Short mmCIF file of C-alpha atoms and ligand atoms in Angstrom, two decimals:
data_model
loop_
_atom_site.label_atom_id
_atom_site.label_comp_id
_atom_site.label_asym_id
_atom_site.label_seq_id
_atom_site.Cartn_x
_atom_site.Cartn_y
_atom_site.Cartn_z
CA UNK O 1 0.10 -0.40 0.14
CA UNK O 2 1.29 3.52 -0.87
CA UNK O 3 2.54 5.87 1.71
CA UNK O 4 -0.69 8.39 0.96
CA UNK O 5 -3.14 5.45 1.15
CA UNK O 6 -2.03 4.58 4.60
CA UNK O 7 -2.34 7.80 5.59
CA UNK O 8 -5.81 8.03 4.52
CA UNK O 9 -6.67 4.50 6.09
CA UNK O 10 -5.44 5.54 9.33
CA UNK O 11 -7.36 8.47 9.40
CA UNK O 12 -10.39 6.81 8.17
CA UNK O 13 -11.69 10.46 7.08
CA UNK O 14 -13.57 11.67 3.58
CA UNK O 15 -11.17 11.65 0.86
CA UNK O 16 -8.05 13.85 0.93
CA UNK O 17 -7.57 16.28 -1.83
CA UNK O 18 -4.53 16.19 -4.21
CA UNK O 19 -4.02 19.03 -6.34
CA UNK O 20 -1.28 20.44 -8.73
CA UNK O 21 -0.61 22.65 -12.05
CA UNK O 22 1.58 23.00 -14.35
CA UNK O 23 2.79 25.95 -16.61
CA UNK O 24 2.15 26.05 -20.40
CA UNK O 25 5.42 27.45 -20.79
CA UNK O 26 6.69 24.95 -23.52
CA UNK O 27 6.23 21.34 -24.38
CA UNK O 28 5.91 19.15 -21.25
CA UNK O 29 9.24 17.69 -20.34
CA UNK O 30 10.61 14.16 -19.20
CA UNK O 31 11.52 15.79 -16.13
CA UNK O 32 7.71 17.30 -15.77
CA UNK O 33 6.62 13.59 -16.60
CA UNK O 34 8.79 11.92 -14.15
CA UNK O 35 8.64 14.38 -11.48
CA UNK O 36 5.27 15.65 -11.52
CA UNK O 37 2.54 13.84 -13.89
CA UNK O 38 3.24 10.18 -13.32
CA UNK O 39 2.45 10.91 -9.62
CA UNK O 40 -0.52 12.73 -10.45
CA UNK O 41 -1.96 9.60 -12.52
CA UNK O 42 -1.01 7.02 -9.53
CA UNK O 43 -2.59 9.13 -7.10
CA UNK O 44 -5.85 9.81 -9.07
CA UNK O 45 -5.92 5.78 -9.95
CA UNK O 46 -5.53 5.06 -6.22
CA UNK O 47 -9.37 6.25 -5.80
CA UNK O 48 -8.28 7.43 -2.19
CA UNK O 49 -8.38 11.12 -3.46
CA UNK O 50 -10.17 13.83 -4.69
CA UNK O 51 -7.89 15.25 -7.46
CA UNK O 52 -7.71 18.77 -9.29
CA UNK O 53 -5.06 19.30 -12.06
CA UNK O 54 -4.68 22.37 -13.94
CA UNK O 55 -3.06 24.46 -16.29
CA UNK O 56 -1.68 27.55 -14.90
CA UNK O 57 -2.11 29.76 -17.64
CA UNK O 58 -2.14 32.60 -15.68
CA UNK O 59 1.39 31.91 -14.29
CA UNK O 60 2.60 31.46 -17.39
CA UNK O 61 2.18 35.47 -18.41
CA UNK O 62 4.87 36.27 -16.14
CA UNK O 63 7.44 35.89 -19.11
CA UNK O 64 7.14 37.46 -22.36
CA UNK O 65 5.47 35.02 -24.96
CA UNK O 66 3.78 34.87 -28.19
CA UNK O 67 0.13 34.78 -27.85
CA UNK O 68 -0.58 32.38 -30.22
CA UNK O 69 2.11 30.08 -29.00
CA UNK O 70 0.75 30.47 -25.49
CA UNK O 71 -2.68 29.21 -26.44
CA UNK O 72 -1.60 26.37 -28.40
CA UNK O 73 0.70 25.31 -25.21
CA UNK O 74 -2.46 25.55 -23.06
CA UNK O 75 -4.19 23.26 -25.64
CA UNK O 76 -0.80 20.94 -25.90
CA UNK O 77 -0.71 20.92 -22.10
CA UNK O 78 -4.23 19.94 -21.53
CA UNK O 79 -3.99 17.44 -24.12
CA UNK O 80 -0.75 15.75 -22.42
CA UNK O 81 -2.59 15.58 -19.26
CA UNK O 82 -5.23 13.36 -21.01
CA UNK O 83 -2.39 11.56 -22.98
CA UNK O 84 -0.46 10.63 -19.88
CA UNK O 85 -3.41 9.46 -17.81
CA UNK O 86 -5.15 11.99 -16.40
CA UNK O 87 -8.78 11.02 -16.71
CA UNK O 88 -11.56 13.75 -16.49
CA UNK O 89 -14.23 11.27 -15.06
CA UNK O 90 -12.07 10.60 -12.00
CA UNK O 91 -10.14 14.17 -11.58
CA UNK O 92 -11.19 17.76 -12.11
CA UNK O 93 -9.49 19.15 -14.91
CA UNK O 94 -9.35 22.96 -15.86
CA UNK O 95 -7.43 25.88 -16.76
CA UNK O 96 -6.70 28.48 -13.83
CA UNK O 97 -7.82 31.17 -15.95
CA UNK O 98 -11.06 29.78 -16.53
CA UNK O 99 -11.92 29.88 -12.70
CA UNK O 100 -12.25 33.51 -11.50
CA UNK O 101 -11.64 32.78 -7.65
CA UNK O 102 -8.11 32.26 -8.29
CA UNK O 103 -7.19 35.83 -9.05
CA UNK O 104 -9.45 37.03 -6.71
CA UNK O 105 -8.01 35.09 -3.66
CA UNK O 106 -4.42 36.00 -5.51
CA UNK O 107 -4.84 39.20 -4.78
CA UNK O 108 -6.20 38.86 -1.24
CA UNK O 109 -3.45 36.90 -0.22
CA UNK O 110 -0.82 39.25 -1.87
CA UNK O 111 -1.84 41.47 1.02
CA UNK O 112 -1.09 38.58 3.72
CA UNK O 113 2.53 37.86 1.81
CA UNK O 114 5.56 39.41 3.13
CA UNK O 115 7.84 41.60 0.44
CA UNK O 116 10.93 39.47 2.55
CA UNK O 117 9.68 36.11 2.20
CA UNK O 118 8.91 36.75 -1.75
CA UNK O 119 12.38 38.06 -2.35
CA UNK O 120 14.14 34.80 -0.92
CA UNK O 121 12.34 32.31 -3.74
CA UNK O 122 14.73 30.59 -5.69
CA UNK O 123 12.21 30.63 -8.64
CA UNK O 124 11.80 34.21 -8.47
CA UNK O 125 15.86 34.92 -8.29
CA UNK O 126 16.37 32.60 -11.40
CA UNK O 127 13.86 33.90 -13.26
CA UNK O 128 14.50 37.49 -12.81
CA UNK O 129 18.05 36.78 -13.44
CA UNK O 130 16.81 35.24 -17.12
CA UNK O 131 14.76 37.85 -17.74
CA UNK O 132 16.37 41.20 -16.69
CA UNK O 133 14.67 43.36 -18.82
CA UNK O 134 11.12 42.16 -17.54
CA UNK O 135 11.33 41.66 -13.74
CA UNK O 136 7.35 42.53 -13.63
CA UNK O 137 5.39 42.48 -10.07
CA UNK O 138 3.87 39.10 -11.26
CA UNK O 139 6.79 37.48 -11.54
CA UNK O 140 7.56 38.80 -7.81
CA UNK O 141 3.91 37.87 -6.23
CA UNK O 142 3.73 34.38 -8.28
CA UNK O 143 3.71 32.26 -4.81
CA UNK O 144 0.91 34.34 -3.69
CA UNK O 145 -1.49 33.35 -6.75
CA UNK O 146 0.14 30.04 -6.27
CA UNK O 147 -1.16 29.99 -2.57
CA UNK O 148 -4.36 30.47 -3.93
CA UNK O 149 -4.75 27.78 -6.32
CA UNK O 150 -3.88 25.50 -3.45
CA UNK O 151 -5.66 26.75 -0.71
CA UNK O 152 -9.14 27.67 -2.33
CA UNK O 153 -9.53 24.11 -2.63
CA UNK O 154 -8.44 22.92 1.11
CA UNK O 155 -5.63 20.84 -0.64
CA UNK O 156 -3.88 18.04 1.59
CA UNK O 157 -1.50 16.98 -1.05
CA UNK O 158 0.41 18.67 -3.83
CA UNK O 159 2.46 16.27 -5.90
CA UNK O 160 5.07 18.23 -7.81
CA UNK O 161 9.06 17.87 -8.44
CA UNK O 162 11.68 19.17 -5.82
CA UNK O 163 12.06 22.51 -7.14
CA UNK O 164 8.67 23.23 -6.02
CA UNK O 165 8.77 22.52 -2.36
CA UNK O 166 9.74 26.10 -1.63
CA UNK O 167 6.58 27.39 -3.10
CA UNK O 168 4.15 24.49 -1.13
CA UNK O 169 6.36 25.67 1.88
CA UNK O 170 5.31 29.51 1.41
CA UNK O 171 1.80 28.53 0.46
CA UNK O 172 1.58 26.57 4.23
CA UNK O 173 3.27 29.64 5.56
CA UNK O 174 0.97 32.21 4.28
CA UNK O 175 -1.95 29.89 4.94
CA UNK O 176 -0.61 29.52 8.81
CA UNK O 177 -0.29 33.37 9.14
CA UNK O 178 -4.00 33.88 7.54
CA UNK O 179 -5.12 31.29 10.12
CA UNK O 180 -3.54 32.60 12.84
CA UNK O 181 -5.36 36.21 12.28
CA UNK O 182 -9.07 35.07 11.45
CA UNK O 183 -9.11 31.47 12.78
CA UNK O 184 -9.20 28.20 10.93
CA UNK O 185 -9.84 29.31 7.43
CA UNK O 186 -7.65 27.11 5.37
CA UNK O 187 -6.31 23.62 5.72
CA UNK O 188 -2.39 23.33 5.44
CA UNK O 189 -1.10 21.59 2.58
CA UNK O 190 1.91 19.37 2.51
CA UNK O 191 4.13 18.93 -0.88
CA UNK O 192 4.07 15.10 -1.99
CA UNK O 193 7.56 14.37 -3.91
CA UNK O 194 8.85 10.80 -4.61
CA UNK O 195 12.30 10.09 -4.64
CA UNK O 196 12.50 8.73 -7.71
CA UNK O 197 12.22 11.40 -11.11
CA UNK O 198 12.09 14.06 -8.14
CA UNK O 199 14.86 16.03 -10.41
CA UNK O 200 15.59 15.27 -13.56
CA UNK O 201 18.68 17.19 -14.90
CA UNK O 202 19.48 18.92 -18.26
CA UNK O 203 21.19 16.27 -20.92
CA UNK O 204 23.31 19.34 -22.03
CA UNK O 205 24.32 20.85 -18.49
CA UNK O 206 23.51 18.01 -15.74
CA UNK O 207 24.02 20.64 -13.06
CA UNK O 208 20.90 22.29 -13.95
CA UNK O 209 17.39 21.17 -13.67
CA UNK O 210 15.78 20.16 -17.17
CA UNK O 211 13.13 22.97 -18.01
CA UNK O 212 10.83 23.13 -20.89
CA UNK O 213 11.59 26.86 -20.96
CA UNK O 214 15.06 25.83 -22.09
CA UNK O 215 15.89 27.66 -25.39
CA UNK O 216 18.54 24.76 -26.09
CA UNK O 217 16.46 21.75 -27.34
CA UNK O 218 19.36 19.27 -26.97
CA UNK O 219 18.75 19.84 -23.15
CA UNK O 220 15.60 18.48 -22.79
CA UNK O 221 13.34 15.55 -24.22
CA UNK O 222 9.69 16.56 -24.72
CA UNK O 223 6.60 14.64 -24.96
CA UNK O 224 6.35 15.88 -28.67
CA UNK O 225 9.80 14.37 -29.46
CA UNK O 226 9.89 11.58 -32.18
CA UNK O 227 11.76 8.29 -31.36
CA UNK O 228 14.72 9.49 -33.35
CA UNK O 229 15.39 12.77 -31.95
CA UNK O 230 14.94 11.17 -28.45
CA UNK O 231 17.65 8.65 -29.10
CA UNK O 232 19.76 11.70 -30.76
CA UNK O 233 19.60 13.91 -27.92
CA UNK O 234 20.58 10.59 -25.29
CA UNK O 235 23.27 9.85 -27.58
CA UNK O 236 24.70 13.34 -27.29
CA UNK O 237 23.78 13.86 -23.51
CA UNK O 238 26.75 15.15 -21.45
CA UNK O 239 28.50 12.72 -19.38
CA UNK O 240 32.58 12.61 -17.98
CA UNK O 241 35.58 11.10 -19.22
CA UNK O 242 34.87 7.96 -17.24
CA UNK O 243 33.24 4.69 -18.67
CA UNK O 244 31.99 3.04 -15.46
CA UNK O 245 28.03 3.11 -15.52
CA UNK O 246 27.82 3.71 -11.84
CA UNK O 247 26.56 6.68 -9.79
CA UNK O 248 29.36 8.78 -8.11
CA UNK O 249 30.50 12.12 -7.04
CA UNK O 250 31.06 14.56 -9.90
CA UNK O 251 29.22 12.05 -12.34
CA UNK O 252 26.53 14.35 -12.96
CA UNK O 253 25.67 13.50 -16.47
CA UNK O 254 25.75 9.63 -15.65
CA UNK O 255 24.06 9.57 -12.24
CA UNK O 256 21.02 11.46 -14.11
CA UNK O 257 20.77 9.15 -16.89
CA UNK O 258 20.75 6.19 -14.22
CA UNK O 259 18.26 7.92 -12.44
CA UNK O 260 16.16 8.66 -15.52
CA UNK O 261 16.54 4.67 -16.51
CA UNK O 262 15.83 3.83 -13.00
CA UNK O 263 12.34 6.24 -13.13
CA UNK O 264 11.27 4.92 -16.51
CA UNK O 265 11.74 1.10 -15.82
CA UNK O 266 10.83 0.90 -12.21
CA UNK O 267 14.53 -0.69 -11.64
CA UNK O 268 16.69 0.65 -8.50
CA UNK O 269 19.68 2.26 -9.24
CA UNK O 270 21.71 -0.64 -7.99
CA UNK O 271 19.62 -2.89 -10.48
CA UNK O 272 20.76 -0.44 -13.13
CA UNK O 273 24.48 -0.67 -12.33
CA UNK O 274 24.25 -4.49 -12.23
CA UNK O 275 22.63 -4.46 -15.82
CA UNK O 276 25.32 -2.25 -17.31
CA UNK O 277 28.38 -3.55 -15.71
CA UNK O 278 31.01 -4.09 -18.39
CA UNK O 279 29.49 -2.16 -20.92
CA UNK O 280 30.33 1.34 -21.66
CA UNK O 281 28.46 4.88 -22.03
CA UNK O 282 28.05 4.48 -25.33
CA UNK O 283 25.68 1.33 -25.11
CA UNK O 284 23.83 2.97 -21.86
CA UNK O 285 22.98 6.13 -23.91
CA UNK O 286 21.42 4.13 -26.48
CA UNK O 287 19.33 1.90 -23.64
CA UNK O 288 18.03 5.22 -22.35
CA UNK O 289 16.89 6.50 -24.99
CA UNK O 290 15.02 3.38 -26.46
CA UNK O 291 13.54 3.08 -23.02
CA UNK O 292 12.12 6.68 -23.20
CA UNK O 293 11.30 6.42 -26.55
CA UNK O 294 9.03 3.46 -26.11
CA UNK O 295 7.54 5.38 -22.97
CA UNK O 296 6.86 8.87 -25.09
CA UNK O 297 5.63 7.36 -28.05
CA UNK O 298 2.02 6.38 -27.09
CA UNK O 299 1.94 9.59 -25.16
CA UNK O 300 2.76 11.58 -28.42
CA UNK O 301 0.36 9.67 -30.47
CA UNK O 302 -2.64 10.25 -28.40
CA UNK O 303 -1.68 13.88 -27.63
CA UNK O 304 -1.67 14.37 -31.54
CA UNK O 305 -5.02 12.52 -31.54
CA UNK O 306 -6.37 15.22 -28.70
CA UNK O 307 -4.88 18.23 -30.67
CA UNK O 308 -7.33 17.44 -33.70
CA UNK O 309 -10.00 17.17 -31.71
CA UNK O 310 -10.06 20.77 -29.89
CA UNK O 311 -13.67 21.16 -29.57
CA UNK O 312 -13.50 18.16 -26.84
CA UNK O 313 -10.59 19.93 -24.93
CA UNK O 314 -12.92 22.72 -24.97
CA UNK O 315 -15.68 21.03 -23.55
CA UNK O 316 -13.37 18.92 -20.85
CA UNK O 317 -12.06 22.18 -19.59
CA UNK O 318 -15.37 24.10 -19.29
CA UNK O 319 -16.75 20.98 -17.48
CA UNK O 320 -13.45 21.03 -15.22
CA UNK O 321 -13.81 24.78 -14.66
CA UNK O 322 -17.74 24.67 -13.54
CA UNK O 323 -16.88 21.65 -10.92
CA UNK O 324 -13.69 23.36 -9.37
CA UNK O 325 -15.46 26.78 -9.33
CA UNK O 326 -17.86 25.30 -6.73
CA UNK O 327 -15.53 24.64 -4.35
CA UNK O 328 -13.47 27.71 -5.18
CA UNK O 329 -16.14 29.92 -4.27
CA UNK O 330 -16.87 28.04 -0.80
CA UNK O 331 -13.51 28.87 0.11
CA UNK O 332 -13.46 32.52 -1.13
CA UNK O 333 -16.95 33.34 0.62
CA UNK O 334 -15.43 32.22 3.92
CA UNK O 335 -12.28 34.62 3.18
CA UNK O 336 -14.30 37.26 2.01
CA UNK O 337 -16.34 36.77 5.81
CA UNK O 338 -13.10 36.56 7.64
CA UNK O 339 -11.52 39.74 6.28
CA UNK O 340 -14.54 41.94 6.21
CA UNK O 341 -15.82 42.33 2.80
CA UNK O 342 -19.41 41.71 2.10
CA UNK O 343 -20.11 38.60 0.46
CA UNK O 344 -22.19 38.48 -2.53
CA UNK O 345 -25.58 36.86 -2.55
CA UNK O 346 -25.73 34.33 -4.91
CA UNK O 347 -28.84 33.09 -6.65
P1 ATP E 1 9.63 26.48 -16.84
O1 ATP E 1 11.08 26.14 -17.59
O2 ATP E 1 8.77 27.20 -17.58
O3 ATP E 1 9.93 26.99 -15.52
P2 ATP E 1 9.08 23.80 -15.94
O4 ATP E 1 10.02 22.65 -16.79
O5 ATP E 1 10.48 24.00 -14.93
O6 ATP E 1 8.85 24.95 -16.54
P3 ATP E 1 6.99 23.86 -14.25
O7 ATP E 1 5.76 24.31 -15.09
O8 ATP E 1 7.52 24.87 -13.60
O9 ATP E 1 8.07 23.15 -15.39
O10 ATP E 1 6.59 22.45 -13.65
C1 ATP E 1 5.87 21.58 -13.40
C2 ATP E 1 5.99 20.23 -12.40
O11 ATP E 1 7.16 19.64 -12.99
C3 ATP E 1 6.21 20.75 -11.16
O12 ATP E 1 5.43 20.02 -10.37
C4 ATP E 1 7.84 20.77 -11.04
O13 ATP E 1 8.35 20.47 -10.06
C5 ATP E 1 7.87 19.45 -11.97
N1 ATP E 1 9.36 19.36 -12.52
C6 ATP E 1 9.76 20.35 -13.20
N2 ATP E 1 11.26 19.90 -13.82
C7 ATP E 1 11.36 19.08 -13.41
C8 ATP E 1 12.39 18.06 -13.26
N3 ATP E 1 13.70 18.59 -14.25
N4 ATP E 1 12.47 17.10 -12.62
C9 ATP E 1 11.46 16.81 -12.08
N5 ATP E 1 10.21 17.50 -12.08
C10 ATP E 1 10.43 18.56 -12.33
N1 LTN E 2 4.62 27.27 -9.91
C1 LTN E 2 4.24 25.70 -10.50
C2 LTN E 2 2.90 25.71 -11.39
C3 LTN E 2 1.89 25.78 -10.20
C4 LTN E 2 1.44 24.88 -9.03
C5 LTN E 2 -0.01 25.63 -8.60
C6 LTN E 2 1.99 23.77 -9.08
C7 LTN E 2 1.06 26.90 -9.98
N2 LTN E 2 0.03 26.85 -9.39
C8 LTN E 2 -0.26 25.06 -7.63
C9 LTN E 2 1.29 23.14 -7.66
C10 LTN E 2 -0.14 23.86 -7.18
C11 LTN E 2 5.47 25.55 -11.49
O1 LTN E 2 6.26 26.16 -11.74
N3 LTN E 2 5.64 24.14 -11.60
#
């Protein structure tokens, strides 16, 4: 039994809530898939949770983009979630911008989030260094909007990769601060990060995280890459001057490939080392390319099918937004009352 279901078993309470979003800032990568999406699907299929999964399209506005590209990425992101196994019959699937309560609670939480704590966020520091000509207020207050995403649904677990831990922690801090002032209003969320796949590194610079917005296409594997592209990228992956397929200090490239191979095949890192004993980096890179290509192929084919049926994607996201909005409004009304705003009478 998984750690999460055991938790649920013990408490014998109503179903816990699992929520996570992903930005439509480029094609979804192997890092996103192994670090986040596979866990979203496992949690959904355990049947133990009420799940909400969404495209964080408002967050994507914090960096400059082409409007037509963004719209395509939003559809493609949605198609990818479905292709990876998120089932709209089991989970609430939507676009963040379609549930207006996110922006509204985001503003309110801005007023309970401190300048100092926002200044310490690693993602803000990284993204402002990368976009020095566009350090906008949205990029800075991003964590308050993300806190709103999470807190609106009284979320228990947020399945994310390692890089997002700090964001879930600040959401928890904001909730704690608000609850401290007004009494219990928000549930306190916890990040849910599995060991395997939590931090997949760039194939071109294995000291850096694989990011979908990386401008170097050889650094990332995306769910839309063809089999040939995947295999070529793995063949070119940066390793070191050694030859043994073994985890080790200073062997970031090989460590990353072992980690990827292990996450995709479900074998432990020791099993992977044993499998490639006596073989060189060349054989190992090819094997990595092949297992990843096998995993991505059916996903890519399904994405293409969904992308040819945008009406279906529109329909799924509209239904999801309507369902999400009911829960979101409940929390927003509660917040309005607590802070002294007047709750609008709903018909
Ligand atoms: P961007 O390049 O726009 O910052 P990203 O690739 O970092 O995008 P996000 O949309 O920020 O992706 O993240 C979506 C989910 O994928 C998050 O849960 C995040 O923690 C996870 N994730 C992102 N990159 C990795 C990675 N390299 N390894 C494991 N998980 C990752
Ligand atoms: N900040 C996240 C995306 C995101 C998110 C969320 C993740 C926005 N809102 C709510 C989990 C829960 C990112 O950049 N990956």
